[in-house]
Short mmCIF file of C-alpha atoms and ligand atoms in Angstrom, two decimals:
data_model
loop_
_atom_site.label_atom_id
_atom_site.label_comp_id
_atom_site.label_asym_id
_atom_site.label_seq_id
_atom_site.Cartn_x
_atom_site.Cartn_y
_atom_site.Cartn_z
CA UNK Y 1 -59.22 -135.68 -50.96
CA UNK Y 2 -56.87 -132.77 -51.63
CA UNK Y 3 -53.45 -134.28 -51.07
CA UNK Y 4 -52.87 -137.98 -51.66
CA UNK Y 5 -49.12 -137.82 -51.00
CA UNK Y 6 -47.85 -139.78 -47.99
CA UNK Y 7 -46.96 -137.69 -44.96
CA UNK Y 8 -44.98 -139.52 -42.30
CA UNK Y 9 -44.27 -136.55 -40.07
CA UNK Y 10 -46.94 -137.49 -37.51
CA UNK Y 11 -45.67 -140.96 -36.68
CA UNK Y 12 -44.00 -140.98 -33.29
CA UNK Y 13 -40.50 -142.44 -33.19
CA UNK Y 14 -40.37 -146.04 -31.97
CA UNK Y 15 -37.65 -148.26 -30.62
CA UNK Y 16 -38.27 -151.75 -31.97
CA UNK Y 17 -37.36 -155.34 -31.19
CA UNK Y 18 -37.80 -157.90 -33.95
CA UNK Y 19 -38.08 -161.40 -32.48
CA UNK Y 20 -37.25 -163.78 -35.33
CA UNK Y 21 -35.65 -161.15 -37.56
CA UNK Y 22 -34.10 -163.70 -39.95
CA UNK Y 23 -37.43 -165.31 -40.85
CA UNK Y 24 -39.89 -164.39 -43.54
CA UNK Y 25 -41.86 -161.97 -41.32
CA UNK Y 26 -38.65 -160.64 -39.74
CA UNK Y 27 -37.09 -159.78 -43.11
CA UNK Y 28 -40.32 -158.13 -44.30
CA UNK Y 29 -40.51 -156.14 -41.07
CA UNK Y 30 -36.98 -154.81 -41.53
CA UNK Y 31 -37.83 -153.91 -45.12
CA UNK Y 32 -40.68 -151.66 -43.88
CA UNK Y 33 -38.55 -150.33 -41.00
CA UNK Y 34 -35.79 -149.34 -43.46
CA UNK Y 35 -38.22 -147.07 -45.32
CA UNK Y 36 -38.94 -144.75 -42.37
CA UNK Y 37 -36.54 -142.73 -40.22
CA UNK Y 38 -38.91 -142.81 -37.20
CA UNK Y 39 -38.02 -146.43 -36.42
CA UNK Y 40 -34.85 -147.43 -34.60
CA UNK Y 41 -33.91 -151.03 -33.92
CA UNK Y 42 -33.12 -151.91 -30.30
CA UNK Y 43 -32.66 -155.66 -30.78
CA UNK Y 44 -32.78 -158.35 -33.42
CA UNK Y 45 -33.08 -162.03 -32.53
CA UNK Y 46 -32.71 -165.36 -34.33
CA UNK Y 47 -32.27 -169.03 -33.60
CA UNK Y 48 -29.02 -169.84 -35.42
CA UNK Y 49 -28.73 -167.97 -38.74
CA UNK Y 50 -25.70 -165.87 -37.76
CA UNK Y 51 -24.82 -164.94 -41.37
CA UNK Y 52 -28.11 -163.11 -41.98
CA UNK Y 53 -28.19 -161.66 -38.47
CA UNK Y 54 -24.71 -160.24 -39.05
CA UNK Y 55 -25.87 -158.53 -42.27
CA UNK Y 56 -28.92 -157.15 -40.45
CA UNK Y 57 -26.71 -155.82 -37.62
CA UNK Y 58 -24.56 -154.00 -40.15
CA UNK Y 59 -27.60 -152.39 -41.75
CA UNK Y 60 -29.63 -151.54 -38.61
CA UNK Y 61 -26.96 -151.27 -35.91
CA UNK Y 62 -29.15 -152.58 -33.07
CA UNK Y 63 -28.01 -152.25 -29.45
CA UNK Y 64 -28.36 -156.03 -29.02
CA UNK Y 65 -28.39 -159.10 -31.24
CA UNK Y 66 -29.65 -162.31 -29.65
CA UNK Y 67 -28.72 -165.75 -30.98
CA UNK Y 68 -30.43 -168.59 -29.14
CA UNK Y 69 -27.80 -171.09 -30.29
CA UNK Y 70 -24.55 -170.62 -28.31
CA UNK Y 71 -22.13 -171.57 -31.08
CA UNK Y 72 -23.94 -169.33 -33.57
CA UNK Y 73 -23.72 -166.52 -30.98
CA UNK Y 74 -19.95 -167.04 -30.81
CA UNK Y 75 -19.63 -166.90 -34.59
CA UNK Y 76 -21.71 -163.70 -34.70
CA UNK Y 77 -19.62 -162.11 -31.94
CA UNK Y 78 -16.40 -162.78 -33.83
CA UNK Y 79 -17.76 -161.29 -37.05
CA UNK Y 80 -19.07 -158.20 -35.25
CA UNK Y 81 -15.76 -157.65 -33.43
CA UNK Y 82 -14.00 -157.59 -36.77
CA UNK Y 83 -16.51 -155.06 -38.14
CA UNK Y 84 -17.32 -151.44 -37.28
CA UNK Y 85 -20.66 -152.47 -35.75
CA UNK Y 86 -21.06 -151.85 -32.00
CA UNK Y 87 -23.93 -154.32 -31.45
CA UNK Y 88 -23.63 -156.48 -28.33
CA UNK Y 89 -24.37 -160.18 -28.69
CA UNK Y 90 -26.50 -162.04 -26.14
CA UNK Y 91 -27.29 -165.75 -26.25
CA UNK Y 92 -29.77 -168.27 -24.90
CA UNK Y 93 -33.56 -168.32 -24.59
CA UNK Y 94 -33.71 -166.01 -21.58
CA UNK Y 95 -32.10 -163.20 -23.57
CA UNK Y 96 -35.13 -163.19 -25.91
CA UNK Y 97 -37.46 -162.34 -23.03
CA UNK Y 98 -34.94 -159.81 -21.67
CA UNK Y 99 -34.74 -157.71 -24.84
CA UNK Y 100 -38.51 -158.03 -25.48
CA UNK Y 101 -39.24 -156.56 -22.06
CA UNK Y 102 -36.46 -153.92 -21.92
CA UNK Y 103 -37.54 -150.48 -20.73
CA UNK Y 104 -36.02 -148.74 -23.79
CA UNK Y 105 -38.39 -150.62 -26.13
CA UNK Y 106 -41.73 -149.34 -27.47
CA UNK Y 107 -42.70 -151.99 -30.01
CA UNK Y 108 -42.05 -155.73 -30.28
CA UNK Y 109 -42.60 -157.66 -33.49
CA UNK Y 110 -43.35 -161.22 -32.35
CA UNK Y 111 -42.20 -163.23 -35.37
CA UNK Y 112 -40.61 -166.35 -33.91
CA UNK Y 113 -42.21 -169.49 -35.32
CA UNK Y 114 -44.07 -171.88 -33.02
CA UNK Y 115 -44.29 -172.38 -29.27
CA UNK Y 116 -40.73 -171.03 -28.85
CA UNK Y 117 -42.31 -167.58 -29.26
CA UNK Y 118 -44.57 -167.86 -26.21
CA UNK Y 119 -42.23 -166.72 -23.44
CA UNK Y 120 -40.58 -163.79 -25.27
CA UNK Y 121 -43.97 -162.61 -26.57
CA UNK Y 122 -45.44 -162.83 -23.06
CA UNK Y 123 -42.47 -160.86 -21.78
CA UNK Y 124 -43.35 -158.05 -24.20
CA UNK Y 125 -47.01 -158.27 -23.16
CA UNK Y 126 -46.17 -158.19 -19.45
CA UNK Y 127 -43.95 -155.15 -20.02
CA UNK Y 128 -46.92 -153.30 -21.56
CA UNK Y 129 -45.39 -152.98 -25.03
CA UNK Y 130 -47.07 -152.45 -28.34
CA UNK Y 131 -46.98 -156.07 -29.53
CA UNK Y 132 -47.26 -156.85 -33.22
CA UNK Y 133 -48.42 -160.46 -33.24
CA UNK Y 134 -47.32 -162.68 -36.12
CA UNK Y 135 -46.49 -165.65 -33.85
CA UNK Y 136 -50.05 -167.00 -33.80
CA UNK Y 137 -48.98 -170.18 -31.96
CA UNK Y 138 -48.37 -168.24 -28.72
CA UNK Y 139 -51.96 -166.95 -28.68
CA UNK Y 140 -53.36 -170.33 -29.76
CA UNK Y 141 -51.51 -172.00 -26.87
CA UNK Y 142 -52.27 -169.52 -24.11
CA UNK Y 143 -55.65 -168.18 -25.28
CA UNK Y 144 -57.53 -166.51 -22.46
CA UNK Y 145 -54.37 -166.27 -20.30
CA UNK Y 146 -52.65 -164.32 -23.10
CA UNK Y 147 -55.60 -161.95 -23.58
CA UNK Y 148 -55.98 -161.44 -19.82
CA UNK Y 149 -52.28 -160.49 -19.60
CA UNK Y 150 -52.72 -157.99 -22.46
CA UNK Y 151 -55.49 -156.29 -20.47
CA UNK Y 152 -53.79 -156.56 -17.06
CA UNK Y 153 -50.45 -155.11 -18.21
CA UNK Y 154 -51.86 -152.47 -20.57
CA UNK Y 155 -50.16 -153.88 -23.67
CA UNK Y 156 -51.41 -152.91 -27.12
CA UNK Y 157 -51.94 -156.03 -29.25
CA UNK Y 158 -52.06 -155.56 -33.02
CA UNK Y 159 -52.61 -158.52 -35.35
CA UNK Y 160 -50.09 -159.03 -38.14
CA UNK Y 161 -51.44 -162.30 -39.53
CA UNK Y 162 -52.94 -160.92 -42.76
CA UNK Y 163 -56.46 -162.26 -42.10
CA UNK Y 164 -56.62 -160.90 -38.57
CA UNK Y 165 -55.12 -157.62 -39.63
CA UNK Y 166 -57.84 -157.41 -42.31
CA UNK Y 167 -60.57 -158.22 -39.76
CA UNK Y 168 -59.12 -155.62 -37.38
CA UNK Y 169 -59.24 -153.03 -40.17
CA UNK Y 170 -62.88 -153.93 -40.94
CA UNK Y 171 -64.08 -153.69 -37.32
CA UNK Y 172 -65.17 -150.36 -35.83
CA UNK Y 173 -62.29 -148.82 -33.84
CA UNK Y 174 -62.90 -148.42 -30.11
CA UNK Y 175 -66.55 -149.55 -30.19
CA UNK Y 176 -68.25 -152.57 -28.71
CA UNK Y 177 -69.28 -154.55 -31.80
CA UNK Y 178 -70.62 -157.66 -30.09
CA UNK Y 179 -74.21 -156.82 -31.11
CA UNK Y 180 -73.48 -155.35 -34.54
CA UNK Y 181 -71.17 -157.97 -36.07
CA UNK Y 182 -72.98 -161.09 -37.22
CA UNK Y 183 -70.04 -163.04 -38.64
CA UNK Y 184 -66.34 -163.05 -39.35
CA UNK Y 185 -65.41 -164.51 -42.73
CA UNK Y 186 -61.90 -165.89 -42.41
CA UNK Y 187 -60.49 -166.35 -45.90
CA UNK Y 188 -57.70 -168.66 -47.05
CA UNK Y 189 -56.22 -169.54 -50.42
CA UNK Y 190 -56.78 -173.27 -49.87
CA UNK Y 191 -53.03 -173.86 -50.21
CA UNK Y 192 -51.01 -175.71 -52.84
CA UNK Y 193 -52.93 -179.02 -52.49
CA UNK Y 194 -56.41 -177.54 -52.88
CA UNK Y 195 -57.28 -179.29 -56.14
CA UNK Y 196 -55.69 -182.69 -55.45
CA UNK Y 197 -57.55 -185.91 -54.67
CA UNK Y 198 -57.50 -187.16 -51.08
CA UNK Y 199 -55.07 -189.90 -52.10
CA UNK Y 200 -52.66 -187.41 -53.72
CA UNK Y 201 -52.94 -185.07 -50.72
CA UNK Y 202 -51.94 -187.91 -48.39
CA UNK Y 203 -48.85 -188.59 -50.53
CA UNK Y 204 -47.80 -184.92 -51.00
CA UNK Y 205 -44.07 -184.29 -50.55
CA UNK Y 206 -42.53 -181.51 -48.41
CA UNK Y 207 -41.56 -179.72 -51.63
CA UNK Y 208 -45.16 -179.78 -52.92
CA UNK Y 209 -46.55 -178.72 -49.55
CA UNK Y 210 -44.14 -175.77 -49.28
CA UNK Y 211 -44.90 -174.45 -52.79
CA UNK Y 212 -47.60 -171.97 -51.84
CA UNK Y 213 -49.41 -170.41 -54.82
CA UNK Y 214 -49.66 -166.85 -53.46
CA UNK Y 215 -47.52 -166.31 -50.36
CA UNK Y 216 -43.81 -166.77 -49.69
CA UNK Y 217 -43.42 -167.95 -46.08
CA UNK Y 218 -41.35 -170.05 -43.67
CA UNK Y 219 -41.56 -173.85 -44.04
CA UNK Y 220 -43.67 -174.57 -40.95
CA UNK Y 221 -46.49 -172.17 -41.85
CA UNK Y 222 -46.27 -173.33 -45.48
CA UNK Y 223 -47.00 -176.91 -44.42
CA UNK Y 224 -49.78 -175.62 -42.12
CA UNK Y 225 -51.27 -173.80 -45.11
CA UNK Y 226 -51.18 -176.98 -47.17
CA UNK Y 227 -53.01 -179.00 -44.49
CA UNK Y 228 -55.40 -176.11 -43.63
CA UNK Y 229 -54.08 -176.34 -40.06
CA UNK Y 230 -52.96 -172.74 -40.58
CA UNK Y 231 -56.61 -171.79 -41.13
CA UNK Y 232 -57.50 -173.83 -38.06
CA UNK Y 233 -54.90 -172.04 -35.92
CA UNK Y 234 -56.18 -168.75 -37.34
CA UNK Y 235 -59.73 -169.72 -36.39
CA UNK Y 236 -58.59 -170.10 -32.76
CA UNK Y 237 -56.54 -166.90 -33.04
CA UNK Y 238 -59.61 -164.98 -34.31
CA UNK Y 239 -61.77 -166.27 -31.48
CA UNK Y 240 -59.37 -164.83 -28.87
CA UNK Y 241 -58.35 -161.63 -30.65
CA UNK Y 242 -61.87 -160.48 -31.44
CA UNK Y 243 -63.77 -162.23 -28.64
CA UNK Y 244 -66.23 -163.90 -31.02
CA UNK Y 245 -67.75 -167.35 -30.43
CA UNK Y 246 -66.72 -170.12 -32.87
CA UNK Y 247 -70.22 -170.30 -34.37
CA UNK Y 248 -69.75 -166.75 -35.68
CA UNK Y 249 -66.51 -167.49 -37.56
CA UNK Y 250 -66.75 -169.02 -41.03
CA UNK Y 251 -63.80 -170.27 -43.10
CA UNK Y 252 -64.06 -169.38 -46.79
CA UNK Y 253 -61.63 -170.49 -49.49
CA UNK Y 254 -60.63 -167.61 -51.78
CA UNK Y 255 -57.90 -168.88 -54.12
CA UNK Y 256 -56.67 -165.46 -55.36
CA UNK Y 257 -55.69 -164.16 -51.86
CA UNK Y 258 -56.76 -160.63 -52.81
CA UNK Y 259 -59.37 -160.31 -50.06
CA UNK Y 260 -57.64 -161.00 -46.75
CA UNK Y 261 -60.83 -161.52 -44.70
CA UNK Y 262 -64.23 -159.92 -44.14
CA UNK Y 263 -66.64 -158.83 -41.43
CA UNK Y 264 -70.40 -159.12 -41.84
CA UNK Y 265 -72.67 -156.76 -39.89
CA UNK Y 266 -76.28 -157.39 -38.83
CA UNK Y 267 -77.58 -154.94 -41.45
CA UNK Y 268 -76.22 -157.20 -44.22
CA UNK Y 269 -73.08 -155.12 -44.97
CA UNK Y 270 -69.90 -157.07 -45.54
CA UNK Y 271 -66.61 -155.14 -45.23
CA UNK Y 272 -63.46 -156.59 -46.76
CA UNK Y 273 -59.81 -155.57 -46.86
CA UNK Y 274 -58.07 -156.14 -50.18
CA UNK Y 275 -54.49 -155.94 -51.37
CA UNK Y 276 -51.57 -157.85 -52.82
CA UNK Y 277 -50.64 -160.93 -50.81
CA UNK Y 278 -47.58 -159.22 -49.31
CA UNK Y 279 -47.00 -159.24 -45.55
CA UNK Y 280 -45.47 -155.74 -45.66
CA UNK Y 281 -49.02 -154.30 -45.78
CA UNK Y 282 -50.18 -155.70 -42.40
CA UNK Y 283 -46.68 -155.10 -40.95
CA UNK Y 284 -46.76 -151.41 -41.98
CA UNK Y 285 -50.31 -151.13 -40.64
CA UNK Y 286 -49.23 -152.50 -37.27
CA UNK Y 287 -46.08 -150.41 -37.07
CA UNK Y 288 -47.84 -147.12 -37.82
CA UNK Y 289 -51.31 -147.75 -36.35
CA UNK Y 290 -53.48 -145.68 -36.29
CA UNK Y 291 -51.54 -143.74 -38.96
CA UNK Y 292 -50.71 -145.12 -42.40
CA UNK Y 293 -47.24 -145.40 -43.89
CA UNK Y 294 -45.79 -146.64 -47.16
CA UNK Y 295 -44.92 -150.35 -47.07
CA UNK Y 296 -43.17 -150.87 -50.40
CA UNK Y 297 -46.18 -152.83 -51.68
CA UNK Y 298 -47.26 -151.80 -55.15
CA UNK Y 299 -50.74 -150.58 -55.98
CA UNK Y 300 -53.25 -153.37 -56.71
CA UNK Y 301 -54.53 -153.31 -60.28
CA UNK Y 302 -58.08 -154.37 -59.50
CA UNK Y 303 -58.98 -154.69 -63.18
CA UNK Y 304 -56.04 -157.03 -63.78
CA UNK Y 305 -56.99 -159.02 -60.67
CA UNK Y 306 -60.44 -159.31 -62.31
CA UNK Y 307 -61.85 -162.34 -60.50
CA UNK Y 308 -62.61 -163.03 -56.87
CA UNK Y 309 -63.70 -166.65 -56.36
CA UNK Y 310 -65.03 -168.21 -53.17
CA UNK Y 311 -65.75 -171.78 -52.17
CA UNK Y 312 -66.30 -173.85 -49.03
CA UNK Y 313 -63.27 -175.72 -47.66
CA UNK Y 314 -63.13 -179.46 -48.47
CA UNK Y 315 -63.35 -180.61 -44.88
CA UNK Y 316 -63.00 -184.34 -45.64
CA UNK Y 317 -59.78 -183.70 -47.62
CA UNK Y 318 -58.27 -181.50 -44.91
CA UNK Y 319 -59.27 -182.98 -41.51
CA UNK Y 320 -56.86 -180.71 -39.56
CA UNK Y 321 -59.28 -177.80 -40.03
CA UNK Y 322 -62.11 -179.48 -38.14
CA UNK Y 323 -59.75 -180.69 -35.42
CA UNK Y 324 -58.80 -177.05 -34.79
CA UNK Y 325 -62.38 -175.77 -35.00
CA UNK Y 326 -63.37 -178.40 -32.48
CA UNK Y 327 -60.46 -177.40 -30.22
CA UNK Y 328 -61.58 -173.75 -30.49
CA UNK Y 329 -64.82 -174.71 -28.76
CA UNK Y 330 -63.14 -176.76 -26.03
CA UNK Y 331 -61.07 -174.38 -23.86
CA UNK Y 332 -57.39 -173.51 -23.84
CA UNK Y 333 -55.97 -176.97 -23.13
CA UNK Y 334 -57.31 -178.58 -26.32
CA UNK Y 335 -55.69 -175.89 -28.47
CA UNK Y 336 -52.40 -176.22 -26.56
CA UNK Y 337 -52.38 -180.00 -27.13
CA UNK Y 338 -53.27 -179.66 -30.81
CA UNK Y 339 -50.71 -176.91 -31.47
CA UNK Y 340 -47.86 -178.93 -29.92
CA UNK Y 341 -48.91 -182.12 -31.76
CA UNK Y 342 -48.96 -180.15 -34.98
CA UNK Y 343 -45.43 -178.77 -34.44
CA UNK Y 344 -44.09 -182.27 -33.81
CA UNK Y 345 -45.98 -183.75 -36.78
CA UNK Y 346 -44.93 -180.96 -39.19
CA UNK Y 347 -41.30 -181.42 -38.13
CA UNK Y 348 -41.54 -185.19 -38.72
CA UNK Y 349 -43.14 -184.58 -42.12
CA UNK Y 350 -40.51 -182.02 -43.17
CA UNK Y 351 -37.79 -184.47 -42.11
CA UNK Y 352 -39.48 -187.16 -44.21
CA UNK Y 353 -40.19 -189.44 -41.25
CA UNK Y 354 -43.95 -189.51 -41.94
CA UNK Y 355 -46.13 -188.78 -44.96
CA UNK Y 356 -48.47 -185.82 -45.30
CA UNK Y 357 -51.44 -188.11 -44.56
CA UNK Y 358 -49.72 -189.54 -41.49
CA UNK Y 359 -49.19 -185.99 -40.25
CA UNK Y 360 -52.95 -185.46 -39.92
CA UNK Y 361 -53.36 -189.04 -38.60
CA UNK Y 362 -50.95 -188.04 -35.81
CA UNK Y 363 -53.08 -185.04 -34.88
CA UNK Y 364 -56.22 -187.16 -34.83
CA UNK Y 365 -54.47 -189.83 -32.73
CA UNK Y 366 -53.29 -187.26 -30.18
CA UNK Y 367 -56.68 -185.55 -29.90
CA UNK Y 368 -58.36 -188.96 -29.43
CA UNK Y 369 -56.26 -190.07 -26.48
CA UNK Y 370 -54.75 -186.97 -24.83
CA UNK Y 371 -55.94 -186.12 -21.33
CA UNK Y 372 -55.30 -182.84 -19.58
CA UNK Y 373 -56.62 -180.41 -17.03
CA UNK Y 374 -57.50 -176.93 -18.14
CA UNK Y 375 -54.36 -174.76 -17.67
CA UNK Y 376 -54.56 -171.99 -15.10
CA UNK Y 377 -51.25 -170.23 -15.75
CA UNK Y 378 -48.39 -170.10 -18.24
CA UNK Y 379 -46.49 -172.85 -16.44
CA UNK Y 380 -49.40 -175.27 -16.86
CA UNK Y 381 -49.69 -174.29 -20.54
CA UNK Y 382 -46.03 -175.23 -20.99
CA UNK Y 383 -46.57 -178.52 -19.09
CA UNK Y 384 -49.44 -179.46 -21.43
CA UNK Y 385 -47.32 -178.49 -24.43
CA UNK Y 386 -44.50 -180.78 -23.23
CA UNK Y 387 -46.95 -183.62 -22.49
CA UNK Y 388 -48.47 -183.34 -25.97
CA UNK Y 389 -45.01 -183.36 -27.62
CA UNK Y 390 -44.16 -186.65 -25.85
CA UNK Y 391 -47.51 -188.18 -26.74
CA UNK Y 392 -47.14 -187.09 -30.38
CA UNK Y 393 -43.67 -188.67 -30.51
CA UNK Y 394 -45.13 -191.96 -29.21
CA UNK Y 395 -47.98 -191.88 -31.71
CA UNK Y 396 -45.60 -191.14 -34.59
CA UNK Y 397 -43.39 -194.06 -33.51
CA UNK Y 398 -46.44 -196.37 -33.63
CA UNK Y 399 -47.54 -195.03 -37.02
CA UNK Y 400 -44.05 -195.54 -38.45
CA UNK Y 401 -43.79 -199.05 -36.98
CA UNK Y 402 -47.06 -200.20 -38.62
P1 NAD O 1 -39.61 -168.47 -40.44
O1 NAD O 1 -39.36 -169.92 -40.24
O2 NAD O 1 -39.33 -167.87 -41.78
O3 NAD O 1 -38.79 -167.62 -39.35
C1 NAD O 1 -38.82 -167.97 -38.00
C2 NAD O 1 -37.93 -167.05 -37.18
O4 NAD O 1 -37.96 -167.53 -35.83
C3 NAD O 1 -36.45 -167.06 -37.61
O5 NAD O 1 -35.89 -165.80 -37.40
C4 NAD O 1 -35.80 -168.07 -36.64
O6 NAD O 1 -34.44 -167.81 -36.38
C5 NAD O 1 -36.63 -167.85 -35.39
N1 NAD O 1 -36.72 -169.08 -34.59
C6 NAD O 1 -37.02 -170.33 -35.02
N2 NAD O 1 -36.99 -171.20 -34.00
C7 NAD O 1 -36.65 -170.49 -32.90
C8 NAD O 1 -36.44 -170.84 -31.54
N3 NAD O 1 -36.58 -172.10 -31.10
N4 NAD O 1 -36.11 -169.85 -30.67
C9 NAD O 1 -35.97 -168.58 -31.10
N5 NAD O 1 -36.14 -168.19 -32.39
C10 NAD O 1 -36.48 -169.14 -33.27
O7 NAD O 1 -41.13 -168.23 -40.03
P2 NAD O 1 -42.15 -167.11 -40.59
O8 NAD O 1 -42.80 -167.61 -41.81
O9 NAD O 1 -41.49 -165.76 -40.60
O10 NAD O 1 -43.26 -167.13 -39.45
C11 NAD O 1 -43.05 -166.55 -38.19
C12 NAD O 1 -44.38 -166.50 -37.44
O11 NAD O 1 -45.25 -165.63 -38.14
C13 NAD O 1 -45.09 -167.86 -37.36
O12 NAD O 1 -45.75 -167.96 -36.14
C14 NAD O 1 -46.10 -167.80 -38.49
O13 NAD O 1 -47.25 -168.58 -38.24
C15 NAD O 1 -46.45 -166.32 -38.48
N6 NAD O 1 -46.93 -165.80 -39.78
C16 NAD O 1 -46.12 -165.83 -40.87
C17 NAD O 1 -46.57 -165.36 -42.09
C18 NAD O 1 -45.69 -165.35 -43.30
O14 NAD O 1 -46.09 -164.83 -44.34
N7 NAD O 1 -44.48 -165.88 -43.25
C19 NAD O 1 -47.88 -164.86 -42.19
C20 NAD O 1 -48.68 -164.83 -41.05
C21 NAD O 1 -48.20 -165.30 -39.84
MG1 MG O 2 -52.58 -165.84 -42.20
#
């Protein structure tokens, strides 16, 4: 290799929307964006954090800033009027889908947390954008319908979740690999509760659950990582993204989070992608694909990293994982029900209404008694999501009352 210096001149310019720009993925995305002149920001969106969105508007001068919360939108508008920034403020849920589908936009970073990301992400898909998918819940909920829309509307879907980005990097580009790949090895750190007893796991506090050993993330995904539901959601995500059956996906615990996932081929080769646990690497990969750009992530000192350990997940300690793996084999509706139940249960846990153990009891209770018909369109996905949220609320009320 003659010249190892980074050459960005071949990256086409891109107009970008960051859905969820004030979150952990959003902030990391803007960090990468700020390093390259080829990116311009068309819109930034957030739920209600108008202080951070105001700062981001000053730095990136987007055409639009969307605040879902009306009073936060008003506060942002007032601050922007008093500044030199010409950004226009839009508000409400429908504005998210509007900016994500706008004709001026090339690339949409889908980084809203939870089911709230489904409609804006689908708007980007249905407008044929390059969609950088961090919001795994939208794919988990809509599954086949999501992937069919990607194909029908000619969108380009690039995985940002670090494991799926790693798998994508280890798969052969543009080739049918259904006969050459024997297994996907989906790695996970095991989360902050990995070494606790079942009793201590059940009593874990929100603070303990959010203290991830390797990654700094939003609170919902941090709790999901602690319960291994995140790995379960990622299992379902991998099934749809790479069109592999559940029996060819294996979850492996790798506490150092240096390997971000692996692909095994039928000749016995296993390819892995390694790097620091820093989301700017998959974000930069998605933004520049198929080129490579600097992300701000430092070089990995492989000698200092020294050890790569692997172990099987403790399935009896973390029952959410098997609930998700089971849902992965049972059609779209099961995953929609489980995802919604999980959002309700995580919220109740973070608000100290139920314990960590009761959070997984809620999921089990919902999966035991929920009844649904397989969704045929986005509207029926949303109906099942709403149904599951009500059922989860009822089950939590019973758990709390006992
Ligand atoms: P976060 O909580 O830090 O940020 C969430 C963002 O979504 C914020 O900008 C918030 O304003 C916005 N938002 C929240 N509720 C909303 C609503 N109802 N309507 C519109 N916007 C809303 O979350 P995060 O950790 O950045 O995660 C975002 C997504 O990326 C999640 O789906 C998560 O699973 C996925 N992800 C995150 C990481 C990570 O390292 N943080 C890694 C892989 C995947
Ligand atoms: Mg992940």
